[in-house]
């Protein structure tokens, strides 16, 4: 960590998501759908069913890429919502013990009060490492602040 003064806490609600990754996924999804559709329409020897299968394949790949762009972490006054590929979990601030993003981790992990760990794929260092580090610090600081408030209020 640097010796600079800490960044101010973001206002709530705040959504953390891998924006650059999402842009890449959307661009690749559109490009491959356009390419497969163009091929399906351009090849004169294809039957109607073959043309449709090219386009359906493009739509299926696009759907997978949209699913990969789904992860996010939403921090609100009441707590945190973690949306991963196929799951969504609501957490109260007091349930989060620690926010971890260790060297080599593909995304943040939340250590929970029940002794388990929850991946939070919405903060991932992939192609935007510095942004992921800032987001992980912000979520950690929000957790420290709001978790402490809920522990003392309860």
Coordinates of C-alpha atoms in Angstrom, one line a residue:
X1 CA 0.0 0.0 0.0
X2 CA 1.1 3.5 -0.7
X3 CA 1.8 6.2 1.9
X4 CA -0.7 8.5 0.3
X5 CA -3.8 9.4 2.2
X6 CA -6.6 6.8 1.9
X7 CA -9.2 7.4 -0.8
X8 CA -12.6 8.6 0.6
X9 CA -15.3 6.0 1.0
X10 CA -17.6 5.8 -2.0
X11 CA -21.2 6.8 -1.4
X12 CA -23.8 4.1 -1.1
X13 CA -25.2 2.4 -3.1
X14 CA -22.1 1.6 -5.1
X15 CA -21.7 -1.2 -7.7
X16 CA -18.3 -2.8 -8.3
X17 CA -18.0 -4.7 -11.6
X18 CA -15.1 -5.5 -14.0
X19 CA -16.0 -2.8 -16.6
X20 CA -13.1 -3.4 -19.0
X21 CA -13.8 -7.2 -19.0
X22 CA -17.5 -6.5 -19.7
X23 CA -16.6 -4.2 -22.7
X24 CA -14.3 -6.9 -24.1
X25 CA -17.0 -9.6 -23.6
X26 CA -19.7 -7.5 -25.3
X27 CA -17.4 -6.6 -28.2
X28 CA -16.4 -10.2 -28.8
X29 CA -20.0 -11.3 -28.5
X30 CA -21.2 -8.8 -31.1
X31 CA -18.3 -9.5 -33.4
X32 CA -18.7 -13.3 -33.4
X33 CA -22.4 -13.0 -33.9
X34 CA -22.0 -10.6 -36.8
X35 CA -19.3 -12.9 -38.3
X36 CA -21.3 -16.1 -38.0
X37 CA -24.4 -14.4 -39.4
X38 CA -22.4 -13.0 -42.3
X39 CA -21.0 -16.4 -43.1
X40 CA -24.4 -18.0 -42.8
X41 CA -25.8 -15.5 -45.3
X42 CA -22.8 -15.4 -47.6
X43 CA -22.2 -19.1 -48.3
X44 CA -24.4 -20.0 -51.2
X45 CA -24.2 -23.8 -50.7
X46 CA -25.7 -23.8 -47.2
X47 CA -29.2 -25.1 -46.6
X48 CA -31.7 -23.1 -44.6
X49 CA -31.1 -25.4 -41.6
X50 CA -27.3 -24.9 -41.8
X51 CA -27.8 -21.1 -42.0
X52 CA -30.0 -21.2 -38.9
X53 CA -27.4 -23.4 -37.0
X54 CA -24.7 -20.8 -37.7
X55 CA -26.8 -18.0 -36.3
X56 CA -28.0 -20.1 -33.3
X57 CA -24.4 -20.9 -32.5
X58 CA -23.6 -17.2 -32.6
X59 CA -26.5 -16.5 -30.2
X60 CA -25.5 -19.3 -27.8
X61 CA -21.9 -18.1 -27.7
X62 CA -23.3 -14.6 -27.1
X63 CA -25.4 -15.8 -24.3
X64 CA -22.4 -17.4 -22.6
X65 CA -20.4 -14.2 -23.0
X66 CA -23.3 -12.3 -21.4
X67 CA -23.4 -14.7 -18.5
X68 CA -19.6 -14.1 -18.0
X69 CA -20.3 -10.4 -17.9
X70 CA -22.9 -10.7 -15.1
X71 CA -20.7 -10.6 -11.9
X72 CA -21.0 -7.6 -9.7
X73 CA -20.9 -6.6 -6.1
X74 CA -23.4 -4.0 -4.9
X75 CA -22.9 -2.3 -1.5
X76 CA -25.9 -0.6 0.0
X77 CA -26.8 0.8 3.4
X78 CA -28.4 -2.6 4.3
X79 CA -25.5 -4.8 3.2
X80 CA -23.9 -6.3 0.2
X81 CA -25.3 -8.2 -2.8
X82 CA -22.8 -10.5 -4.5
X83 CA -23.9 -11.6 -8.0
X84 CA -21.7 -14.3 -9.6
X85 CA -22.2 -16.2 -12.8
X86 CA -25.3 -18.2 -11.8
X87 CA -25.8 -17.2 -8.1
X88 CA -26.9 -14.1 -6.2
X89 CA -26.4 -13.7 -2.4
X90 CA -27.5 -11.0 -0.1
X91 CA -25.3 -10.4 2.9
X92 CA -25.7 -8.1 6.0
X93 CA -22.6 -6.0 6.7
X94 CA -22.0 -7.9 10.0
X95 CA -21.8 -11.2 8.0
X96 CA -18.6 -10.1 6.3
X97 CA -15.5 -10.6 8.4
X98 CA -12.8 -9.8 5.8
X99 CA -12.4 -8.8 2.2
X100 CA -9.4 -10.6 0.6
X101 CA -7.7 -10.1 -2.8
X102 CA -4.4 -11.9 -2.5
X103 CA -1.7 -12.0 -5.2
X104 CA -2.8 -14.5 -7.9
X105 CA -6.4 -14.6 -6.8
X106 CA -8.8 -14.4 -9.8
X107 CA -11.3 -12.3 -7.8
X108 CA -12.1 -11.1 -4.3
X109 CA -13.1 -13.6 -1.6
X110 CA -15.2 -12.6 1.3
X111 CA -14.6 -14.4 4.6
X112 CA -17.9 -14.7 6.4
X113 CA -18.9 -14.9 10.0
X114 CA -20.1 -18.5 9.6
X115 CA -16.5 -19.6 8.7
X116 CA -17.1 -19.9 5.0
X117 CA -15.7 -17.9 2.1
X118 CA -17.7 -16.5 -0.7
X119 CA -16.1 -15.6 -4.1
X120 CA -17.1 -12.1 -5.2
X121 CA -16.4 -12.3 -9.0
X122 CA -17.5 -8.7 -9.5
X123 CA -14.0 -7.5 -8.4
X124 CA -11.4 -9.3 -10.5
X125 CA -7.9 -8.1 -11.4
X126 CA -7.9 -9.7 -14.8
X127 CA -7.3 -6.8 -17.3
X128 CA -7.8 -4.0 -14.8
X129 CA -5.6 -4.8 -11.8
X130 CA -5.4 -1.3 -10.4
X131 CA -9.1 -0.8 -10.6
X132 CA -9.7 -4.2 -8.8
X133 CA -7.3 -3.2 -6.1
X134 CA -9.0 0.1 -5.6
X135 CA -12.4 -1.6 -5.5
X136 CA -11.3 -4.3 -3.1
X137 CA -9.9 -1.6 -0.8
X138 CA -13.1 0.4 -1.0
X139 CA -15.2 -2.7 -0.2
X140 CA -12.9 -3.5 2.7
X141 CA -13.2 0.0 4.1
X142 CA -16.9 0.0 3.7
X143 CA -17.1 -3.4 5.4
X144 CA -14.9 -2.2 8.3
X145 CA -17.1 0.9 8.7
X146 CA -20.6 -0.6 8.3
X147 CA -19.7 -4.0 9.9
X148 CA -18.5 -2.1 13.0
X149 CA -21.6 0.0 13.1
X150 CA -23.8 -3.1 13.0
X151 CA -21.7 -4.9 15.6
X152 CA -22.0 -2.0 18.1
X153 CA -25.7 -1.3 17.3
X154 CA -26.7 -4.9 17.8

